[in-house]
mmCIF file of C-alpha atoms in Angstrom:
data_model
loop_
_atom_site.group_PDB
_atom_site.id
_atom_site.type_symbol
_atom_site.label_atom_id
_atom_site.label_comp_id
_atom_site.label_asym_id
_atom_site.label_seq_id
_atom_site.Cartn_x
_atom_site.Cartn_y
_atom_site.Cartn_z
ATOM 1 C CA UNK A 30 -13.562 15.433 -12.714
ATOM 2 C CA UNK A 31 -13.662 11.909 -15.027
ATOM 3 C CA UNK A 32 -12.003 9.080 -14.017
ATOM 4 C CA UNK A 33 -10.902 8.443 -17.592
ATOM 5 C CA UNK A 34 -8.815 11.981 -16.815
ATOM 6 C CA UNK A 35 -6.329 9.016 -15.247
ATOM 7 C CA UNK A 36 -6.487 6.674 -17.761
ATOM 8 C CA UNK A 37 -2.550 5.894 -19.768
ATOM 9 C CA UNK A 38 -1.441 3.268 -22.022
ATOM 10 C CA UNK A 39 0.334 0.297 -20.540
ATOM 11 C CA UNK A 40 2.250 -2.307 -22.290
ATOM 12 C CA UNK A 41 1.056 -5.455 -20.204
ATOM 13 C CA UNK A 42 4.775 -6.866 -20.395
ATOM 14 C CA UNK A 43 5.588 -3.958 -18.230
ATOM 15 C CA UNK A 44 3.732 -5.133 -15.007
ATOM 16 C CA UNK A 45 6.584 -7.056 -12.871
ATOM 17 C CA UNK A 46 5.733 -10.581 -12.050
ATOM 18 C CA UNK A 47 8.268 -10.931 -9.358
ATOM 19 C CA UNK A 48 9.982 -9.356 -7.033
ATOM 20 C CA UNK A 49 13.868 -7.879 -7.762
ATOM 21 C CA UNK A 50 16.844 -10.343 -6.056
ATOM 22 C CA UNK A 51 18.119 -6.926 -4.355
ATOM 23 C CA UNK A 52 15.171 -5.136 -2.970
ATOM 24 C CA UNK A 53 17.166 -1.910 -3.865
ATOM 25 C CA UNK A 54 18.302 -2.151 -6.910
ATOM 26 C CA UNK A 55 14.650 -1.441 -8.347
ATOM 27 C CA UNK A 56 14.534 2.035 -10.552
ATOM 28 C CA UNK A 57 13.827 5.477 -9.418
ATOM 29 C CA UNK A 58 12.023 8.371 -11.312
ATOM 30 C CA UNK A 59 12.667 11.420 -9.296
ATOM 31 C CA UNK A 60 10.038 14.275 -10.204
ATOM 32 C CA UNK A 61 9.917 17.500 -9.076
ATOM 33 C CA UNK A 62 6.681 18.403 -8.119
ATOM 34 C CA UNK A 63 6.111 21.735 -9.073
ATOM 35 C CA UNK A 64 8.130 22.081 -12.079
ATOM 36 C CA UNK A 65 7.693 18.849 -13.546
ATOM 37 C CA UNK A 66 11.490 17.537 -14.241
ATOM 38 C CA UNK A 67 11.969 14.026 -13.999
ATOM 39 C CA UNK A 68 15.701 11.818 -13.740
ATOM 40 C CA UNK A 69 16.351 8.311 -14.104
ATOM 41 C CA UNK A 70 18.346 6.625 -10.864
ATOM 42 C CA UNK A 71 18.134 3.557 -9.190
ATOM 43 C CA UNK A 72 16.583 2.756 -5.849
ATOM 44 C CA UNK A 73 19.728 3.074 -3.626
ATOM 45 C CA UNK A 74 20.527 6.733 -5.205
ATOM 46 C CA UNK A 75 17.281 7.932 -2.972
ATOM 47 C CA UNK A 76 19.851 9.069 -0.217
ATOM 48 C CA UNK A 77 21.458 11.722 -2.535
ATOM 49 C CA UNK A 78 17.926 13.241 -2.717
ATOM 50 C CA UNK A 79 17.431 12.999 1.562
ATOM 51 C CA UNK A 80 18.270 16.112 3.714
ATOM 52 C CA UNK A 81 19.705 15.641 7.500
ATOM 53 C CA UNK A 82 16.177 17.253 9.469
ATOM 54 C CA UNK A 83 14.266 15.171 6.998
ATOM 55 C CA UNK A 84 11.594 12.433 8.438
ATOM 56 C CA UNK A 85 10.869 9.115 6.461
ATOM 57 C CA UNK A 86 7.612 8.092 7.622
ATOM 58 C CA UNK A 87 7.294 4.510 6.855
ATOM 59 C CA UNK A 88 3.412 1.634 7.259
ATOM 60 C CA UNK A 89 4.752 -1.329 9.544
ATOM 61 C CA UNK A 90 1.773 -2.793 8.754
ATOM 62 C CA UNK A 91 2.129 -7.051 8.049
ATOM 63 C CA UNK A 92 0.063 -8.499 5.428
ATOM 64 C CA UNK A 93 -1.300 -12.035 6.651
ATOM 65 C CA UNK A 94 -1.593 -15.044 4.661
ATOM 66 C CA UNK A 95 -5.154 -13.919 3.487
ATOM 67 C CA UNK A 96 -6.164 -16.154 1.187
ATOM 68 C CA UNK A 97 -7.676 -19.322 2.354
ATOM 69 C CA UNK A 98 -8.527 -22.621 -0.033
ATOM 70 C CA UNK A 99 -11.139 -25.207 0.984
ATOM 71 C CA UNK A 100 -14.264 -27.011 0.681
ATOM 72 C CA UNK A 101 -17.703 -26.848 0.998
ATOM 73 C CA UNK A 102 -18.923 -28.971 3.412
ATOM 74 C CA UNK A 103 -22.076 -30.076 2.189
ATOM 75 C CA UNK A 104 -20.616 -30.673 -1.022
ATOM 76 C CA UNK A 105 -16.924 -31.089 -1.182
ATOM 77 C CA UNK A 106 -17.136 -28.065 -3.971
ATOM 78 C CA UNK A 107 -13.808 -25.511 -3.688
ATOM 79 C CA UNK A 108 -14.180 -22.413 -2.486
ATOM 80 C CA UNK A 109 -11.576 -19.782 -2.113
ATOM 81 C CA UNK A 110 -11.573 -17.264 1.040
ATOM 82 C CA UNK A 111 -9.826 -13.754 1.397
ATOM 83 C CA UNK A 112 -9.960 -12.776 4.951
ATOM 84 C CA UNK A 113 -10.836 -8.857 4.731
ATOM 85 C CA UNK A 114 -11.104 -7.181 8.769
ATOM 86 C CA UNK A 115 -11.295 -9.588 12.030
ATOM 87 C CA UNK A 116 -14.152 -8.036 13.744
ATOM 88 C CA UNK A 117 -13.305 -10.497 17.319
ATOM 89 C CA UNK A 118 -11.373 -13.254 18.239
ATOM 90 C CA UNK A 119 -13.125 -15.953 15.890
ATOM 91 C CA UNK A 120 -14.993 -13.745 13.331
ATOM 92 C CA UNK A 121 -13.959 -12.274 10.070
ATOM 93 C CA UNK A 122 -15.034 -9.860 7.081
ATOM 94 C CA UNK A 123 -14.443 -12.220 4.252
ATOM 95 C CA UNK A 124 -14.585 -12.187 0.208
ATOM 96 C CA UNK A 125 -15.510 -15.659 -0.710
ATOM 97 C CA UNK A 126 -15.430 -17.030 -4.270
ATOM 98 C CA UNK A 127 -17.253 -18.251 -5.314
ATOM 99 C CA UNK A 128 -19.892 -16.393 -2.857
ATOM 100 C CA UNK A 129 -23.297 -16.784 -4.423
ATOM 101 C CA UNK A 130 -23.496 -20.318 -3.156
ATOM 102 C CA UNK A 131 -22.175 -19.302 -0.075
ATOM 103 C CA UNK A 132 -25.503 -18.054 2.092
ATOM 104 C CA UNK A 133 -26.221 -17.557 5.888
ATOM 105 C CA UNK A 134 -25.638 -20.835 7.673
ATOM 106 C CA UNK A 135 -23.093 -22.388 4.599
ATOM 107 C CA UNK A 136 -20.318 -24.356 6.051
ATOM 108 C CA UNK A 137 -16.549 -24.543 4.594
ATOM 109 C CA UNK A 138 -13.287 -26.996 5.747
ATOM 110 C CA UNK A 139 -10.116 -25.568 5.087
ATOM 111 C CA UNK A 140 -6.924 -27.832 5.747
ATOM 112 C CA UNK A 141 -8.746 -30.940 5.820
ATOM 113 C CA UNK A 142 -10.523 -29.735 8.788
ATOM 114 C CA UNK A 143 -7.844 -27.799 10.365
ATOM 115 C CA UNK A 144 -9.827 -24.959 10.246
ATOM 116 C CA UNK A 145 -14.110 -24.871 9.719
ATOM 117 C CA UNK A 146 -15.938 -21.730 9.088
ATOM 118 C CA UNK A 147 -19.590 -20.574 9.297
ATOM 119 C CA UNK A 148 -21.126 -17.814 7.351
ATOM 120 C CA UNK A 149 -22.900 -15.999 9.888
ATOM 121 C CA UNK A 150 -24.049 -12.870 7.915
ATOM 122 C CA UNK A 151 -23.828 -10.982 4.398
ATOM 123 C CA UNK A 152 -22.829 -7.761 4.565
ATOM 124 C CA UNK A 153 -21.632 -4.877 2.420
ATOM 125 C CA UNK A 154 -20.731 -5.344 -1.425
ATOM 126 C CA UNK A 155 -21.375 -9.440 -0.551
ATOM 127 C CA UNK A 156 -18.662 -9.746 1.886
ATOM 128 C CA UNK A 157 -19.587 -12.898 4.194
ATOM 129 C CA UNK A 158 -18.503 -13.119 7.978
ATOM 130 C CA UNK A 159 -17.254 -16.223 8.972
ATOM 131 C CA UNK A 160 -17.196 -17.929 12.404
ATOM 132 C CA UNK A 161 -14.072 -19.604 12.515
ATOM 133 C CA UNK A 162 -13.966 -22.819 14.663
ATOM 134 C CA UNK A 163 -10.191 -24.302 15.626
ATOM 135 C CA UNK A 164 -7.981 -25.923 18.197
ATOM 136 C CA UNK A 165 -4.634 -23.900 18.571
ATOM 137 C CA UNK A 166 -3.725 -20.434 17.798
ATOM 138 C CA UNK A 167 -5.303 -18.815 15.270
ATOM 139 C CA UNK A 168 -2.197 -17.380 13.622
ATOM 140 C CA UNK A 169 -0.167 -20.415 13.468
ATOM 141 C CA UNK A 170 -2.725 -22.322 12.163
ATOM 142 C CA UNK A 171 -3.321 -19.338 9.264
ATOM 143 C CA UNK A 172 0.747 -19.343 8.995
ATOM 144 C CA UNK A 173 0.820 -22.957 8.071
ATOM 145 C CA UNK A 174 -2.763 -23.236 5.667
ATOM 146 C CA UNK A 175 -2.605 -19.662 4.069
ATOM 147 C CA UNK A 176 -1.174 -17.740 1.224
ATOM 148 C CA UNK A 177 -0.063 -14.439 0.742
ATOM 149 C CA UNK A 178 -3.158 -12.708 -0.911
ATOM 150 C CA UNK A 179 -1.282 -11.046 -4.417
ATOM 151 C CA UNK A 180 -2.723 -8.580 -6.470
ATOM 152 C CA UNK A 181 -5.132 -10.446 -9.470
ATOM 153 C CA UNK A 182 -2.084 -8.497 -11.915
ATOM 154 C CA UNK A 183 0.585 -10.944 -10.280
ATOM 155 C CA UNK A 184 -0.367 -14.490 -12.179
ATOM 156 C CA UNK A 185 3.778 -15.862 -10.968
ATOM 157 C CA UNK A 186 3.291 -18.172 -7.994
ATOM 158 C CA UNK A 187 5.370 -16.168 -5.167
ATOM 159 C CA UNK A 188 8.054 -18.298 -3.923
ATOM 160 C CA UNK A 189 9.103 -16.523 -0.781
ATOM 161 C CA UNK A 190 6.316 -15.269 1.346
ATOM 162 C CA UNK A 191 8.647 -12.245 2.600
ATOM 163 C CA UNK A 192 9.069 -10.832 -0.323
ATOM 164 C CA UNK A 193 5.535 -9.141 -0.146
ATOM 165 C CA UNK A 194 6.788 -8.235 3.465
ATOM 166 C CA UNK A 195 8.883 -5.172 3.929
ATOM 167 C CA UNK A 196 12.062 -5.507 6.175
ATOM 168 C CA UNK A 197 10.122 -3.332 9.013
ATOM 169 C CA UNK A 198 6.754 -5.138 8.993
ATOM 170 C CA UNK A 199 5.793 -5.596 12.375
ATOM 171 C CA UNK A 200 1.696 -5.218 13.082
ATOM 172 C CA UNK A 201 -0.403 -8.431 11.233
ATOM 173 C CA UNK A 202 -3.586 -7.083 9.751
ATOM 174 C CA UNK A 203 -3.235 -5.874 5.917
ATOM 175 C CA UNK A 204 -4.692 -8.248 3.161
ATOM 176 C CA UNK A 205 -1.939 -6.222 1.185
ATOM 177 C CA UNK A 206 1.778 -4.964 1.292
ATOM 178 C CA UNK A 207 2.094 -0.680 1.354
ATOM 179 C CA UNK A 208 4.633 -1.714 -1.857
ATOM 180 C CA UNK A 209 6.778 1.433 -1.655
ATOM 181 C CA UNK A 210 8.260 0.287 1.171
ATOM 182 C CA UNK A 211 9.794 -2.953 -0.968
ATOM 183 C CA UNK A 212 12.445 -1.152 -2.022
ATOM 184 C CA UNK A 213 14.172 -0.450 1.447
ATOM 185 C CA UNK A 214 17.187 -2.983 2.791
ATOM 186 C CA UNK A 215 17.252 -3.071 6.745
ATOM 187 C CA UNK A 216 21.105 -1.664 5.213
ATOM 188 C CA UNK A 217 19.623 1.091 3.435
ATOM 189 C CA UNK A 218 17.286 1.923 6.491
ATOM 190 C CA UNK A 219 20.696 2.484 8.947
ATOM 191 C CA UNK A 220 22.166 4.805 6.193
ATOM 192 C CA UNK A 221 19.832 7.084 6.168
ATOM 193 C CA UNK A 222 19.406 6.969 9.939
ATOM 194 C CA UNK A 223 23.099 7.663 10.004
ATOM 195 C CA UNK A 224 22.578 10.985 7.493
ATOM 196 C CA UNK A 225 20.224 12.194 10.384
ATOM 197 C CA UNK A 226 17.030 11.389 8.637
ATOM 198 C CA UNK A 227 14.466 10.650 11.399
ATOM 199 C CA UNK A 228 12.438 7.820 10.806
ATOM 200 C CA UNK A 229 8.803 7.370 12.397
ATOM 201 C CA UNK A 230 6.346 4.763 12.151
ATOM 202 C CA UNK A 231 2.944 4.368 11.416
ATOM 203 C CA UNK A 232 0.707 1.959 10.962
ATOM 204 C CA UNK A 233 -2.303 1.575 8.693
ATOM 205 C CA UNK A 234 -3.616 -1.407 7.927
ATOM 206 C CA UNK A 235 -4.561 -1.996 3.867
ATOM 207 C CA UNK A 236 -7.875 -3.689 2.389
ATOM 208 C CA UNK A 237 -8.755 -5.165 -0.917
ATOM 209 C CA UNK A 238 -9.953 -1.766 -1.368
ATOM 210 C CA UNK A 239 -6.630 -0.761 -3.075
ATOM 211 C CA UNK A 240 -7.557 -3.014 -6.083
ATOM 212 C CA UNK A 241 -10.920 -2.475 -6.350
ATOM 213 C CA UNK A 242 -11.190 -0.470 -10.051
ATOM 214 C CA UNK A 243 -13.174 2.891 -9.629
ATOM 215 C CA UNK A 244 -16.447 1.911 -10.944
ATOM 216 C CA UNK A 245 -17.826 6.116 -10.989
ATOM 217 C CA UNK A 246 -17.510 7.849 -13.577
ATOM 218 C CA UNK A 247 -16.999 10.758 -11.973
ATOM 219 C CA UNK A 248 -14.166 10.716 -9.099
ATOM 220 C CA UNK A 249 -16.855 12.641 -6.978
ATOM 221 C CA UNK A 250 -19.246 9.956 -6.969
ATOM 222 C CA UNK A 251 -16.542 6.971 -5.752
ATOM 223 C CA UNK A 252 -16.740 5.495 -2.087
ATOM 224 C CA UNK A 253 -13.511 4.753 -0.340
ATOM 225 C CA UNK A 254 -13.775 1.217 1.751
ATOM 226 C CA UNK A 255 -11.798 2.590 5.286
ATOM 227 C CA UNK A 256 -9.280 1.065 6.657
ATOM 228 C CA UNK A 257 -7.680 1.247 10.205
ATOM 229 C CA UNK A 258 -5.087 3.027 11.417
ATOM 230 C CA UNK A 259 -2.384 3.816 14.216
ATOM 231 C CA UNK A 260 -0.561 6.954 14.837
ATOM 232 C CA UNK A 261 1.477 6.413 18.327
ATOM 233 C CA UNK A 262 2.366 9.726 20.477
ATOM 234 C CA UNK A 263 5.777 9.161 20.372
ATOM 235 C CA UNK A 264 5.892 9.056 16.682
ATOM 236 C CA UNK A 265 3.758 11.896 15.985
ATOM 237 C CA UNK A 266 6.426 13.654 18.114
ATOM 238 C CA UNK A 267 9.081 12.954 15.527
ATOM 239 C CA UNK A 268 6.612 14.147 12.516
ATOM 240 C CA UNK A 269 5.794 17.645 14.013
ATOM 241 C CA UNK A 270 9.325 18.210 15.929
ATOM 242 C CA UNK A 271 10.935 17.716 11.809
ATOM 243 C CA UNK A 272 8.170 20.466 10.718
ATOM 244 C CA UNK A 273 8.807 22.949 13.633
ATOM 245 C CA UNK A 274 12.596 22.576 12.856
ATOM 246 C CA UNK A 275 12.079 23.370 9.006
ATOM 247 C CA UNK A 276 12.518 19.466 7.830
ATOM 248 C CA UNK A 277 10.570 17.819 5.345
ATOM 249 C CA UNK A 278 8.152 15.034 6.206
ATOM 250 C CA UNK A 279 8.742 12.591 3.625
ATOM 251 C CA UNK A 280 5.779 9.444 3.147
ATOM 252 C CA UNK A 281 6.661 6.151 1.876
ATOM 253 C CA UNK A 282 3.782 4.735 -0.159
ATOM 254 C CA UNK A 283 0.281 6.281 -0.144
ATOM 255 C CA UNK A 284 -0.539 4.375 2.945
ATOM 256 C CA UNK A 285 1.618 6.379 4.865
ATOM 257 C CA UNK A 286 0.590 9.471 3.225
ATOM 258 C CA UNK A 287 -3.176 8.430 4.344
ATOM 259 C CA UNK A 288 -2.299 8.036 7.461
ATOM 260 C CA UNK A 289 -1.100 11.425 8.265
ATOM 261 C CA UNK A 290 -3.197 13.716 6.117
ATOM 262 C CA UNK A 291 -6.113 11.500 8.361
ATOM 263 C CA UNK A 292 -4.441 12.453 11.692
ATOM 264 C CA UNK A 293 -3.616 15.547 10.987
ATOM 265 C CA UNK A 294 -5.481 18.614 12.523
ATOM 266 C CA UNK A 295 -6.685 21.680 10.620
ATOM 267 C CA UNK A 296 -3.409 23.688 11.988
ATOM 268 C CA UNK A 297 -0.811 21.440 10.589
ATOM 269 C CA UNK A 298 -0.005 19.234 13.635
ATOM 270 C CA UNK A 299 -0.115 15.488 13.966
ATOM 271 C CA UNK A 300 -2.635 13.774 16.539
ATOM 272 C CA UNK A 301 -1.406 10.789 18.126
ATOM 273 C CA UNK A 302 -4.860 9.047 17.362
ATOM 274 C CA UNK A 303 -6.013 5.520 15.902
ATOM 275 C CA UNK A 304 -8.946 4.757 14.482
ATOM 276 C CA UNK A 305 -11.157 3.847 10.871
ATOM 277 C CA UNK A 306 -10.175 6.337 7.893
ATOM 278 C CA UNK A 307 -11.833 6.710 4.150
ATOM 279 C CA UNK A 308 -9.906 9.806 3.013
ATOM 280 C CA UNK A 309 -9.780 9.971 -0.508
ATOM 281 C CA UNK A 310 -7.241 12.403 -2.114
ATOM 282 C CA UNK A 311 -7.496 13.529 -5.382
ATOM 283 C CA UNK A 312 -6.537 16.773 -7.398
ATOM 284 C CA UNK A 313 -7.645 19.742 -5.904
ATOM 285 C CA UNK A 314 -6.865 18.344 -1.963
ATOM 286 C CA UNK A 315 -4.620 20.629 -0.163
ATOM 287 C CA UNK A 316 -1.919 18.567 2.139
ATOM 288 C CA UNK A 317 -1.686 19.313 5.263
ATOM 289 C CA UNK A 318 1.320 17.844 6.705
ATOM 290 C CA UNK A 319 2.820 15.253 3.778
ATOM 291 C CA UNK A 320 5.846 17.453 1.362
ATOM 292 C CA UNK A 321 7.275 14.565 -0.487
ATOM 293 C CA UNK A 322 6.370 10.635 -1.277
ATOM 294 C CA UNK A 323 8.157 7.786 -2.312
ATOM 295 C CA UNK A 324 5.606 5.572 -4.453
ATOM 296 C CA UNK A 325 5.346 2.825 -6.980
ATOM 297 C CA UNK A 326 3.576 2.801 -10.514
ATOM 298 C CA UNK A 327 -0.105 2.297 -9.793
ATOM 299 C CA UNK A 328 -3.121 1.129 -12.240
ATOM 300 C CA UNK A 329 -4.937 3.263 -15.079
ATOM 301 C CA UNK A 330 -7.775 5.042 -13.295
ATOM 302 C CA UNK A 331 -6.959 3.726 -9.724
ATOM 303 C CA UNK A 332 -7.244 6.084 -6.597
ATOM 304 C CA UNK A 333 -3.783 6.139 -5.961
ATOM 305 C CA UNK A 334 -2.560 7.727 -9.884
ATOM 306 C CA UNK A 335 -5.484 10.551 -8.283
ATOM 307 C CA UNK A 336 -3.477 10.720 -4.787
ATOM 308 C CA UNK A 337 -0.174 11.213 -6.546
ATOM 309 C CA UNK A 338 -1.922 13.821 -9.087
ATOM 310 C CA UNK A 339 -2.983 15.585 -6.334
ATOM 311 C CA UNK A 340 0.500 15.961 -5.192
ATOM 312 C CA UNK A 341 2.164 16.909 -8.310
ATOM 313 C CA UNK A 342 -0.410 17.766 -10.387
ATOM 314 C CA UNK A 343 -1.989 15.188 -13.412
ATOM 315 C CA UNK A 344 -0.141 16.562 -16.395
ATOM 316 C CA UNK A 345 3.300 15.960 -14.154
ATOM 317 C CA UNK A 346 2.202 12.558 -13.433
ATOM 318 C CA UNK A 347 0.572 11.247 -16.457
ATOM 319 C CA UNK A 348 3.927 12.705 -18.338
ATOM 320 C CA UNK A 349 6.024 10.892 -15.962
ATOM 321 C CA UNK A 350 4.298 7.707 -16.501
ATOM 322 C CA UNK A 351 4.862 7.936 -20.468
ATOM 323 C CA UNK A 352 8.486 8.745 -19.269
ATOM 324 C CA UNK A 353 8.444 5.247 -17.522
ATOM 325 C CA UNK A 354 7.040 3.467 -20.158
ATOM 326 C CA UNK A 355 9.196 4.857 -22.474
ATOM 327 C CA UNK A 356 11.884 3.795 -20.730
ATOM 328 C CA UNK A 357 10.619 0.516 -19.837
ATOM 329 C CA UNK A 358 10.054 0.938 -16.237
ATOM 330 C CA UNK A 359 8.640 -1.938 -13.949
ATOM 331 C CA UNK A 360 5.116 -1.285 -13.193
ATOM 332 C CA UNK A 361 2.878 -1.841 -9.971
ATOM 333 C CA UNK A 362 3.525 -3.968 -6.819
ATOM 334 C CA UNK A 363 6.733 -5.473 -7.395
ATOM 335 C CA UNK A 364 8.099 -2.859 -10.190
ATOM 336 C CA UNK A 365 9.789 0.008 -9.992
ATOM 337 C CA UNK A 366 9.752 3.456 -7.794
ATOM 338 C CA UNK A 367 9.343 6.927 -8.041
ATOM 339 C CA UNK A 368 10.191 10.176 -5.932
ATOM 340 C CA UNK A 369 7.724 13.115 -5.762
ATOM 341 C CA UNK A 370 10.034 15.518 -4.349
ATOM 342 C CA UNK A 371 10.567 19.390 -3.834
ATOM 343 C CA UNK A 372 14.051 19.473 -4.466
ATOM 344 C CA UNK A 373 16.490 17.795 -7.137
ATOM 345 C CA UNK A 374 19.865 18.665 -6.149
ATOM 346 C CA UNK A 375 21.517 15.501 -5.702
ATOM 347 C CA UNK A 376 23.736 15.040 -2.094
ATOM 348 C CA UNK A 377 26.969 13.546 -2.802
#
C-alpha cells in the first residue's frame, strides 16, 4: 500500500493556530463507520451520540515543558533541546538543534547555568543523551526554564501552557498532548459520567514520533519509534466488564486506541500490563477490543489518517476530510474533532 494512498489537499489557513476559548465548543464530524454518513455538530453534542454501558477510555498522560533553549558552553552559540525519554534520574533521550555540532563530550548551559548538560552518547536517528547536572528538583527547575514543545505546524506563541494540557492530565512524560482529549471540560466529563458512561484511564506516553512525516514509500516499509505505556488492573476491569455487558469501548485520540489494541490479548480481553509499544495500524488491521474513536484532523500521509482508515475504511475517511475542508473545519492539534462511530441515532 503507498503512502501517497493518504495524501488530501489542505488549505494551509485551515490548520488552527490556537486553541478555542471553550474547549468544547470545537466542531464535530460524526461518521459512521461502515456506511460512510457523516453530520456536522459541535463538540458538546458528543453526548447525544454516547450510550449508558458505554466506556470512554481517555491518555492521562502530561506533556512536560520539553523544549529547552541554551548555550553552548565552549562557545556561547544557541542551541535548542527537546527532551525525548528520561532513561534515569539525570539522563535523557534528546533531539538537539542544531545537533551536528553537538558530539560526545559537548557541553550546553541552559538558564544561565540553572541547568548544564553533557552529551554522553549518540544514538538512534542522531538523538543525543544528555547528563543533566542541577541543584533542586528536576521538575521545578524544567517548570520554570521550559516550554511546551508544539507541533512545527503551530508558528502562534502559546500563551497558556494548559491549554496543550487536557483537564485529566495527570502522569508527566509525553513531549506531546493525545489532542482529542482537548475538547473535554472537567463539566462535560461529569455529564457523561452521570449518563452512565464508564470512564477508564490509560496512560501512554507520546514521542516526537507523532510528527515525524512517513519517509517509506510504501506503508510496509515504515518503522514506528515506541512509546511507553500503562494499563492499570483496575482499569482494564472497567474496559472488559463494558464488553462482557454488550457496551461499546469508545477511545479518545489514537493514543488511547494504541494503548489497548497493544494490551489486548488474542481473545479480546484487556491485560493489565505496562510496558514499550510500536504498533502501527493501518488498513487491513483487525481491532481487537477498540469499536469507536473520538479523533482530531491529522496530517497528509501521517500514521494516524492510516489508523483512522483502518477503522473506517480510506474512501470514508479521505471523503470525510474533503467534507471538512469543504466546510472549513479546523485542522490538527488545536482544530476541530471527529466521531468514528457505529451508530448515528442522536440521544435526546
Amino acid at each position: 500500500m503507498k503512502v501517497t494512498d493518504f495524501n488530501f489537499e489542505l488549505p494551509k489557513e485551515l490548520i488552527a493556530q490556537d486553541p478555542l476559548e471553550d474547549r468544547a465548543s470545537s466542531r464535530l464530524l460524526v461518521l459512521h463507520k461502515e456506511t460512510g454518513e457523516i453530520k456536522h455538530r459541535h463538540f458538546r453534542d458528543i453526548l447525544k451520540f454516547l450510550r449508558k454501558g458505554d466506556c470512554l477510555v481517555i491518555n492521562d498522560t502530561k506533556v512536560i515543558p520539553a523544549r529547552l533553549l541554551g548555550k553552548k558552553t565552549d562557545t556561547g552559540a544557541a542551541v535548542e533541546v527537546l527532551l525525548l525519554k528520561r532513561k534515569s534520574d539525570t539522563v535523557w533521550e534528546t533531539l538537539v538543534k542544531p545537533g551536528k555540532k553537538m558530539k560526545v563530550g559537548a557541553q550546553v548551559s541552559l538558564g544561565d547555568g540553572l541547568l548544564t548538560g553533557t552529551v554522553i552518547d549518540v544514538v538512534e536517528e542522531g538523538n543525543r543523551l544528555i547528563q543533566f547536572s542541577y541543584e533542586g528538583i528536576f521538575e521545578e527547575i524544567l517548570d520554570q526554564l521550559g516550554q511546551m514543545p508544539l507541533p512545527p505546524y503551530i508558528t502562534h506563541q502559546l500563551k497558556d501552557k494548559n491549554r496543550y494540557q487536557t483537564v485529566y492530565a495527570k502522569h508527566d512524560g509525553s513531549a506531546a498532548a493525545p489532542t482529542a482529549g482537548l475538547h473535554f471540560t472537567k463539566e462535560l466529563l461529569k455529564e457523561i459520567e452521570d449518563m452512565g458512561v464508564t470512564i477508564a484511564h490509560v496512560t501512554l506516553h507520546v514521542g516526537l514520533g507523532t510528527f515525524r512525516p512517513v519517509k517509506a514509500d510504501t506503508i510496509e516499509d515504515h518503522h514506528m519509534h515506541s512509546e511507553f505505556y500503562v494499563v492499570e488492573d483496575e482499569e482494564a476491569k472497567k474496559i472488559n466488564d463494558t464488553k462482557k455487558n454488550g457496551g461499546r469501548v469508545i477511545c479518545v485520540g489514537t493514543t488511547s486506541c494504541r494503548t489497548l489494541e497493544s494490551a489486548v490479548n488474542e481473545d479480546g480481553t484487556l491485560e493489565a500490563k505496562s510496558g514499550w509499544t510500536d504498533i502501527f495500524i493501518y488498513p487491513g488491521y483487525r481491532f481487537k477490543i477498540l469499536d469507536c474513536l473520538i479523533t482530531n484532523f491529522h496530517l497528509p500521509e501521517s500514521t494516524l489518517v492510516m489508523l483512522v482508515s483502518a477503522l473506517a475504511g480510506r474512501e470514508h475517511i479521505l471523503n470525510a476530510y474533503q467534507k471538512a475542508v469543504e466546510e472549513r473545519y479546523r485542522f490538527f492539534s488545536f482544530g476541530d474533532a471527529m466521531f468514528i462511530t457505529n451508530d448515528m441515532e442522536e440521544r435526546e
